[in-house]
Amino acid sequence: MTAKRTRGRARSPGRPRSDASRSAILKAAYQILQEGGFAGFTVEGVAARAGAGKATIYRWWQSKGTLAIEAFLVALAPRLDALPQTDSALADLRAHVHRAATIYRGRAGQLLRELIALGQEDSQTSRVLRTDFVGPRYGEAIRLLERAQQAGEIRRDVDIEVLADALWGPIFHRLLVSRMPIGRSFVEKLLDLVLGGVARRDDARAAGAKAPILTTK
Amino acid sequence: MTAKRTRGRARSPGRPRSDASRSAILKAAYQILQEGGFAGFTVEGVAARAGAGKATIYRWWQSKGTLAIEAFLVALAPRLDALPQTDSALADLRAHVHRAATIYRGRAGQLLRELIALGQEDSQTSRVLRTDFVGPRYGEAIRLLERAQQAGEIRRDVDIEVLADALWGPIFHRLLVSRMPIGRSFVEKLLDLVLGGVARRDDARAAGAKAPILTTK
């Protein structure tokens, strides 16, 4: 548990840690983020709501940006990371992308947008965002895609890293750049479009072959 | 020319405009952005370098964010928008995506990252970014993809909007979220992966058919 909750953060040796106080601070921080976004987020406000001292917060988090990111992650991780496990890695992947899109199209997406924006200005926040949020999720996506590739559901010659970008990139593009809706039908079409090009050739041919294929190349 | 330079901005009727002064302000603004990014960007600094008054700047631009965006666009548009025109819309598209990636992987990408971050916090900047930058470029991409579809280079059943997201989204995802390099080989693999799935079935079959296809479905 502790290892999971402190993922990506160096733990100072010999420093005792109050898990209850940490949880209270993270919970208060997420509540404040949900209520007013990052604009209304202050360490003072979090300390007051959690019944903790500011010094305690600054002992555990380097900045309000890193606190906000950990609060966001601890609150969202159970939903974001609960990977489906069926016989088909490709079906699991589709379910996973749909679940992420469902989360990002709501309030959590607005918060993530603010945190990513903050990360562009503040290198510390940016680093934590990448080590604690982007990195682990990217790793999960890669493992899922590798499983699909090993199971023969994705062609051997497909670059898995590029495929991960092709699946998640458009969702973040809509969230951060074009602000177009990330609807279920968009995600479904995206999955069809991208995965249609990387499925094992036999499958792709079968899927595409509405008319009989009689010619040879 | 005027229409192009003021794209997306309402022009007040009857107000005379000094094009030379406008150009000097935009040029000074872009120089300052290039030197120190948005962190060192002030209306005072731009006014001083352009030999213009602050009041003049605020008469033409609502905020320093909108000034920064227009300066960025005026400087980059000639490179970003110079679309290749060959017989193959698909070849033009590939060249276009490569050109955009080349621009974004350099200093201009860092600036764009800062401007997009700024747009998350400031709704006015966000709106200008979308109407003046994202909107027109998205429109260009859609027209290019429609040309490819009409020419039969892309299947009729492919949703062009989703395809545009699948091509540009991963580049912005690397720029804004994962900060992974946007190298030429990444872009080439991305184009192969995404376009491989949407090419006309005959082309896809031909491209995929390393072994003769003898079976029928």
Coordinates of C-alpha atoms in Angstrom, one line a residue:
Chain A
M1 CA 0.0 0.0 0.0
T2 CA 2.6 2.5 1.1
A3 CA 4.7 1.7 -1.9
K4 CA 1.8 2.4 -4.2
R5 CA 0.8 5.6 -2.5
T6 CA 4.3 7.0 -2.6
R7 CA 5.1 5.8 -6.1
G8 CA 7.8 7.8 -7.8
R9 CA 8.6 9.8 -4.7
A10 CA 11.8 9.2 -2.7
R11 CA 11.1 8.4 0.9
S12 CA 13.5 10.0 3.3
P13 CA 15.1 7.2 5.4
G14 CA 14.3 7.3 9.1
R15 CA 11.5 9.9 8.9
P16 CA 8.4 8.5 10.4
R17 CA 5.2 9.2 8.5
S18 CA 1.7 9.6 9.7
D19 CA -0.4 7.8 7.1
A20 CA -3.7 9.1 8.6
S21 CA -2.5 12.7 8.4
R22 CA -1.2 12.1 4.9
S23 CA -4.6 10.7 3.8
A24 CA -6.5 13.5 5.4
I25 CA -4.3 16.1 3.6
L26 CA -4.7 14.4 0.2
K27 CA -8.4 14.0 0.7
A28 CA -8.8 17.7 1.7
A29 CA -6.7 18.7 -1.3
Y30 CA -8.8 16.7 -3.8
Q31 CA -12.0 18.2 -2.4
I32 CA -10.7 21.7 -2.8
L33 CA -9.5 20.9 -6.3
Q34 CA -13.0 19.5 -7.2
E35 CA -14.7 22.6 -5.8
G36 CA -12.7 25.3 -7.4
G37 CA -10.0 23.9 -9.6
F38 CA -6.3 24.8 -9.2
A39 CA -7.2 28.5 -9.2
G40 CA -8.7 28.3 -5.7
F41 CA -6.1 25.8 -4.4
T42 CA -3.8 27.0 -1.6
V43 CA -1.7 25.1 0.9
E44 CA -3.3 27.2 3.6
G45 CA -6.8 26.1 2.5
V46 CA -5.7 22.4 2.5
A47 CA -4.1 22.7 5.9
A48 CA -7.2 24.2 7.4
R49 CA -9.5 21.7 6.0
A50 CA -7.3 18.7 6.9
G51 CA -6.6 20.0 10.4
A52 CA -2.9 19.9 9.6
G53 CA -0.1 22.4 9.8
K54 CA 1.4 24.1 6.7
A55 CA 4.8 23.0 7.9
T56 CA 3.6 19.3 7.8
I57 CA 2.4 19.8 4.2
Y58 CA 5.7 21.4 3.1
R59 CA 7.6 18.6 4.8
W60 CA 5.9 16.0 2.6
W61 CA 5.3 18.0 -0.7
Q62 CA 7.7 20.4 -2.3
S63 CA 5.1 22.7 -3.7
K64 CA 1.3 23.1 -4.0
G65 CA 1.6 21.8 -7.5
T66 CA 3.1 18.5 -6.4
L67 CA 0.5 18.2 -3.7
A68 CA -2.3 18.8 -6.2
I69 CA -0.9 16.1 -8.5
E70 CA -0.6 13.5 -5.8
A71 CA -4.1 14.3 -4.5
F72 CA -5.5 14.0 -8.0
L73 CA -3.7 10.7 -8.6
V74 CA -4.6 9.1 -5.3
A75 CA -8.3 9.9 -6.0
L76 CA -8.3 8.9 -9.6
A77 CA -5.9 5.9 -9.7
P78 CA -8.4 3.3 -8.5
R79 CA -10.7 4.1 -11.4
L80 CA -8.0 4.8 -14.0
D81 CA -5.9 1.7 -13.2
A82 CA -8.5 -1.0 -12.6
L83 CA -7.6 -2.8 -15.8
P84 CA -10.1 -5.3 -17.2
Q85 CA -8.7 -8.8 -17.6
T86 CA -10.4 -11.0 -20.2
D87 CA -9.1 -13.5 -22.7
S88 CA -8.6 -10.8 -25.3
A89 CA -5.9 -8.2 -24.7
L90 CA -7.4 -6.2 -27.5
A91 CA -10.8 -6.2 -25.9
D92 CA -9.2 -5.2 -22.6
L93 CA -7.4 -2.4 -24.3
R94 CA -10.6 -1.0 -25.8
A95 CA -12.3 -1.1 -22.4
H96 CA -9.3 0.6 -20.9
V97 CA -9.2 3.4 -23.4
H98 CA -13.0 3.9 -23.0
R99 CA -12.7 4.1 -19.3
A100 CA -9.9 6.6 -19.4
A101 CA -11.9 8.7 -21.9
T102 CA -15.0 8.6 -19.6
I103 CA -12.9 9.9 -16.7
Y104 CA -11.2 12.6 -18.8
R105 CA -14.4 14.0 -20.3
G106 CA -15.7 14.9 -16.8
R107 CA -14.5 17.1 -14.0
A108 CA -11.3 15.1 -13.7
G109 CA -10.4 16.1 -17.3
Q110 CA -10.7 19.7 -16.4
L111 CA -8.4 19.2 -13.4
L112 CA -5.9 17.3 -15.4
R113 CA -5.9 20.1 -18.0
E114 CA -5.0 22.6 -15.3
L115 CA -2.3 20.4 -13.8
I116 CA -0.7 19.8 -17.2
A117 CA -0.8 23.6 -17.9
L118 CA 0.8 24.2 -14.5
G119 CA 3.4 21.6 -15.4
Q120 CA 4.5 23.7 -18.5
E121 CA 5.4 26.6 -16.2
D122 CA 6.9 24.8 -13.2
S123 CA 9.6 22.3 -13.9
Q124 CA 9.1 20.5 -10.5
T125 CA 5.4 20.0 -11.1
S126 CA 6.2 18.9 -14.6
R127 CA 8.6 16.3 -13.4
V128 CA 6.2 14.9 -10.8
L129 CA 3.4 14.8 -13.4
R130 CA 5.6 12.8 -15.7
T131 CA 7.1 10.4 -13.1
D132 CA 3.9 9.8 -11.1
F133 CA 1.1 10.2 -13.7
V134 CA 2.2 9.9 -17.3
G135 CA 5.0 7.4 -16.7
P136 CA 3.1 4.7 -14.9
R137 CA 0.1 5.0 -17.2
Y138 CA 2.2 4.9 -20.3
G139 CA 3.9 1.8 -18.8
E140 CA 0.5 0.1 -18.3
A141 CA -0.5 0.9 -21.8
I142 CA 2.7 -0.5 -23.2
R143 CA 2.3 -3.8 -21.2
L144 CA -1.3 -4.2 -22.4
L145 CA -0.3 -3.6 -26.0
E146 CA 2.6 -6.0 -25.7
R147 CA 0.2 -8.6 -24.4
A148 CA -2.0 -8.1 -27.4
Q149 CA 1.1 -8.4 -29.7
Q150 CA 2.3 -11.6 -28.0
A151 CA -1.2 -13.0 -28.3
G152 CA -1.1 -12.4 -32.0
E153 CA -3.9 -9.8 -31.9
I154 CA -1.5 -7.0 -33.1
R155 CA 1.0 -7.5 -35.9
R156 CA 4.6 -8.2 -34.9
D157 CA 6.0 -5.3 -37.0
V158 CA 4.0 -2.6 -35.2
D159 CA 5.9 -0.2 -33.0
I160 CA 4.1 -0.4 -29.7
E161 CA 5.2 3.0 -28.5
V162 CA 3.9 4.7 -31.6
L163 CA 0.7 2.7 -31.2
A164 CA 0.3 3.9 -27.6
D165 CA 0.6 7.5 -28.8
A166 CA -1.9 6.9 -31.6
L167 CA -4.5 5.7 -29.1
W168 CA -4.0 8.1 -26.2
G169 CA -2.7 11.2 -28.1
P170 CA -6.0 12.1 -29.8
I171 CA -7.8 12.0 -26.5
F172 CA -5.3 14.4 -24.9
H173 CA -5.3 16.5 -28.1
R174 CA -9.1 17.0 -27.7
L175 CA -8.7 17.6 -24.0
L176 CA -5.8 20.1 -24.2
V177 CA -5.7 21.6 -27.6
S178 CA -8.9 21.5 -29.7
R179 CA -11.3 21.1 -26.7
M180 CA -13.6 19.0 -28.9
P181 CA -15.8 16.6 -27.1
I182 CA -14.3 13.2 -26.2
G183 CA -17.6 11.3 -26.7
R184 CA -18.0 7.6 -26.7
S185 CA -18.6 7.4 -30.4
F186 CA -15.4 9.4 -31.1
V187 CA -13.4 6.9 -28.9
E188 CA -15.0 4.0 -30.7
K189 CA -14.2 5.3 -34.1
L190 CA -10.6 6.1 -33.0
L191 CA -10.2 2.6 -31.7
D192 CA -11.5 1.1 -34.9
L193 CA -9.4 3.4 -37.1
V194 CA -6.1 2.8 -35.2
L195 CA -6.5 -0.8 -34.3
G196 CA -7.9 -1.6 -37.8
G197 CA -4.5 -0.8 -39.2
V198 CA -2.5 -2.9 -36.8
A199 CA -4.5 -6.0 -36.4
R200 CA -2.9 -9.2 -37.6
R201 CA -3.1 -9.2 -41.4
D202 CA -5.4 -12.2 -41.6
D203 CA -7.9 -10.5 -39.2
A204 CA -7.6 -7.2 -41.1
R205 CA -8.2 -8.9 -44.4
A206 CA -11.1 -10.8 -43.0
A207 CA -12.6 -7.7 -41.4
G208 CA -12.1 -5.7 -44.6
A209 CA -13.2 -8.3 -47.0
K210 CA -16.8 -7.5 -47.6
A211 CA -16.5 -8.5 -51.2
P212 CA -14.7 -11.8 -51.9
I213 CA -11.0 -11.4 -52.6
L214 CA -10.3 -13.3 -55.8
T215 CA -7.3 -11.5 -57.1
T216 CA -3.7 -12.1 -56.2
K217 CA -1.1 -9.4 -56.1
Chain B
M1 CA -3.2 40.3 -46.8
T2 CA -5.1 42.3 -44.2
A3 CA -7.7 39.6 -44.0
K4 CA -5.1 37.0 -43.5
R5 CA -3.3 38.9 -40.8
T6 CA -6.4 39.7 -38.8
R7 CA -7.9 36.2 -39.3
G8 CA -10.4 35.4 -36.6
R9 CA -10.3 38.9 -35.0
A10 CA -13.1 41.4 -35.3
R11 CA -12.0 44.6 -36.9
S12 CA -13.7 47.7 -35.4
P13 CA -15.4 49.6 -38.3
G14 CA -14.0 53.0 -39.0
R15 CA -10.9 52.7 -36.9
P16 CA -7.8 53.4 -39.0
R17 CA -4.9 51.0 -38.5
S18 CA -1.3 51.5 -39.0
D19 CA 0.0 48.4 -40.6
A20 CA 3.6 49.3 -40.2
S21 CA 3.2 49.9 -36.5
R22 CA 1.3 46.6 -36.1
S23 CA 4.0 44.7 -37.9
A24 CA 6.7 46.3 -35.8
I25 CA 4.8 45.4 -32.6
L26 CA 4.3 41.8 -33.7
K27 CA 7.9 41.4 -34.8
A28 CA 9.2 42.8 -31.5
A29 CA 6.8 40.5 -29.6
Y30 CA 8.0 37.4 -31.4
Q31 CA 11.7 38.4 -30.8
I32 CA 11.0 38.7 -27.1
L33 CA 9.1 35.4 -27.0
Q34 CA 12.0 33.7 -28.8
E35 CA 14.6 35.1 -26.4
G36 CA 12.9 34.4 -23.1
G37 CA 9.6 32.5 -23.7
F38 CA 6.4 33.8 -22.2
A39 CA 7.9 34.1 -18.7
G40 CA 9.9 37.2 -19.9
F41 CA 7.1 38.6 -22.1
T42 CA 5.6 41.9 -21.0
V43 CA 3.6 44.5 -22.9
E44 CA 6.1 47.2 -21.6
G45 CA 9.0 45.2 -23.2
V46 CA 7.2 44.9 -26.5
A47 CA 6.2 48.6 -26.5
A48 CA 9.8 49.7 -25.8
R49 CA 11.3 47.5 -28.5
A50 CA 8.7 48.3 -31.1
G51 CA 8.9 52.1 -30.3
A52 CA 5.2 52.0 -29.7
G53 CA 3.0 53.1 -26.8
K54 CA 1.4 50.6 -24.4
A55 CA -2.0 52.2 -25.2
T56 CA -1.6 51.4 -28.9
I57 CA -0.9 47.8 -28.0
Y58 CA -3.9 47.5 -25.7
R59 CA -6.1 49.2 -28.4
W60 CA -5.3 46.3 -30.8
W61 CA -4.9 43.4 -28.4
Q62 CA -6.9 42.6 -25.4
S63 CA -4.2 41.0 -23.4
K64 CA -0.5 40.1 -23.5
G65 CA -1.6 36.5 -24.1
T66 CA -3.5 37.4 -27.3
L67 CA -0.6 39.5 -28.5
A68 CA 1.8 36.6 -27.9
I69 CA -0.4 34.3 -29.9
E70 CA -0.8 36.6 -32.9
A71 CA 3.0 37.3 -32.9
F72 CA 3.6 33.5 -32.8
L73 CA 1.1 32.9 -35.6
V74 CA 2.3 35.7 -37.9
A75 CA 5.9 34.4 -37.5
L76 CA 5.1 30.7 -38.0
A77 CA 2.2 30.7 -40.4
P78 CA 4.3 31.0 -43.6
R79 CA 6.2 27.8 -42.7
L80 CA 3.2 26.0 -41.1
D81 CA 0.8 26.7 -43.9
A82 CA 2.9 26.4 -47.0
L83 CA 1.1 23.2 -48.2
P84 CA 2.8 21.1 -50.7
Q85 CA 0.7 20.4 -53.8
T86 CA 1.5 17.2 -55.7
D87 CA -0.7 14.7 -57.5
S88 CA -1.1 12.7 -54.4
A89 CA -3.1 14.2 -51.5
L90 CA -1.7 11.5 -49.3
A91 CA 1.9 12.4 -50.2
D92 CA 1.1 16.0 -49.5
L93 CA -0.5 15.1 -46.2
R94 CA 2.7 13.2 -45.1
A95 CA 4.9 16.1 -46.1
H96 CA 2.6 18.5 -44.2
V97 CA 2.7 16.4 -41.0
H98 CA 6.4 16.1 -41.2
R99 CA 6.8 19.8 -41.7
A100 CA 4.6 20.6 -38.7
A101 CA 6.5 18.1 -36.6
T102 CA 9.8 19.7 -37.6
I103 CA 8.5 23.1 -36.4
Y104 CA 7.1 21.8 -33.2
R105 CA 10.2 19.9 -32.2
G106 CA 12.2 23.1 -32.1
R107 CA 11.9 26.4 -30.2
A108 CA 8.5 27.1 -31.7
G109 CA 7.2 23.9 -30.0
Q110 CA 8.4 25.2 -26.6
L111 CA 6.6 28.5 -27.2
L112 CA 3.5 26.7 -28.4
R113 CA 3.5 24.6 -25.2
E114 CA 3.7 27.8 -23.1
L115 CA 0.9 29.4 -25.1
I116 CA -1.4 26.4 -24.8
A117 CA -0.7 26.2 -21.0
L118 CA -1.6 29.9 -20.7
G119 CA -4.8 29.2 -22.6
Q120 CA -5.8 26.7 -19.9
E121 CA -5.9 29.5 -17.3
D122 CA -7.1 32.4 -19.3
S123 CA -10.3 31.9 -21.3
Q124 CA -9.6 34.9 -23.6
T125 CA -6.3 33.5 -24.6
S126 CA -7.8 30.1 -24.9
R127 CA -10.5 31.3 -27.3
V128 CA -8.0 33.2 -29.5
L129 CA -5.7 30.2 -29.6
R130 CA -8.6 28.0 -30.8
T131 CA -10.1 30.5 -33.3
D132 CA -6.8 31.8 -34.7
F133 CA -4.4 28.8 -34.4
V134 CA -6.2 25.5 -33.9
G135 CA -9.3 26.2 -36.0
P136 CA -7.7 27.2 -39.2
R137 CA -5.0 24.5 -39.0
Y138 CA -7.7 21.9 -38.3
G139 CA -9.6 23.2 -41.3
E140 CA -6.6 22.8 -43.5
A141 CA -6.0 19.3 -42.3
I142 CA -9.6 18.3 -42.9
R143 CA -9.5 19.7 -46.5
L144 CA -6.3 17.8 -47.2
L145 CA -7.8 14.6 -45.9
E146 CA -11.0 15.2 -47.8
R147 CA -9.0 15.6 -51.0
A148 CA -7.3 12.3 -50.3
Q149 CA -10.6 10.7 -49.7
Q150 CA -12.2 12.1 -52.9
A151 CA -9.1 10.9 -54.8
G152 CA -9.7 7.4 -53.5
E153 CA -6.5 7.4 -51.5
I154 CA -8.5 7.0 -48.2
R155 CA -11.5 4.7 -47.8
R156 CA -14.9 6.3 -48.0
D157 CA -16.0 5.0 -44.6
V158 CA -13.2 6.7 -42.7
D159 CA -14.3 9.5 -40.4
I160 CA -12.0 12.4 -41.5
E161 CA -12.2 14.2 -38.2
V162 CA -11.1 11.2 -36.2
L163 CA -8.3 10.6 -38.7
A164 CA -7.1 14.2 -38.3
D165 CA -7.0 13.6 -34.5
A166 CA -5.2 10.4 -35.0
L167 CA -2.5 12.1 -37.0
W168 CA -2.0 15.3 -35.1
G169 CA -3.0 14.2 -31.6
P170 CA 0.1 12.0 -31.0
I171 CA 2.4 14.9 -31.9
F172 CA 0.7 17.2 -29.5
H173 CA 0.6 14.4 -26.9
R174 CA 4.4 14.2 -27.1
L175 CA 4.8 17.9 -27.0
L176 CA 2.5 18.6 -24.1
V177 CA 2.1 15.5 -22.0
S178 CA 4.8 12.9 -22.3
R179 CA 7.5 15.2 -23.6
M180 CA 8.9 12.4 -25.6
P181 CA 10.9 13.4 -28.7
I182 CA 9.0 14.1 -31.9
G183 CA 11.7 12.7 -34.1
R184 CA 11.4 12.1 -37.9
S185 CA 11.3 8.4 -37.5
F186 CA 8.5 8.6 -34.9
V187 CA 6.5 10.7 -37.3
E188 CA 7.2 8.3 -40.2
K189 CA 6.0 5.3 -38.1
L190 CA 3.0 7.2 -37.0
L191 CA 2.0 8.0 -40.6
D192 CA 2.5 4.4 -41.6
L193 CA 0.5 3.1 -38.7
V194 CA -2.4 5.4 -39.0
L195 CA -2.6 5.7 -42.8
G196 CA -2.0 2.0 -43.2
G197 CA -5.4 1.4 -41.6
V198 CA -7.3 3.8 -43.7
A199 CA -5.9 3.4 -47.2
R200 CA -8.3 2.1 -49.8
R201 CA -8.7 -1.6 -49.3
D202 CA -7.0 -2.5 -52.5
D203 CA -3.9 -0.5 -51.6
A204 CA -3.9 -1.8 -48.1
R205 CA -4.2 -5.4 -49.4
A206 CA -1.4 -4.7 -51.9
A207 CA 0.8 -3.1 -49.3
G208 CA 0.2 -5.9 -46.8
A209 CA 0.4 -8.7 -49.2
K210 CA 4.0 -9.9 -48.9
A211 CA 2.8 -13.4 -49.5
P212 CA 0.3 -14.1 -52.3
I213 CA -3.3 -14.0 -51.2
L214 CA -4.8 -17.2 -52.5
T215 CA -7.7 -17.7 -50.1
T216 CA -11.1 -16.2 -50.2
K217 CA -13.1 -15.2 -47.2

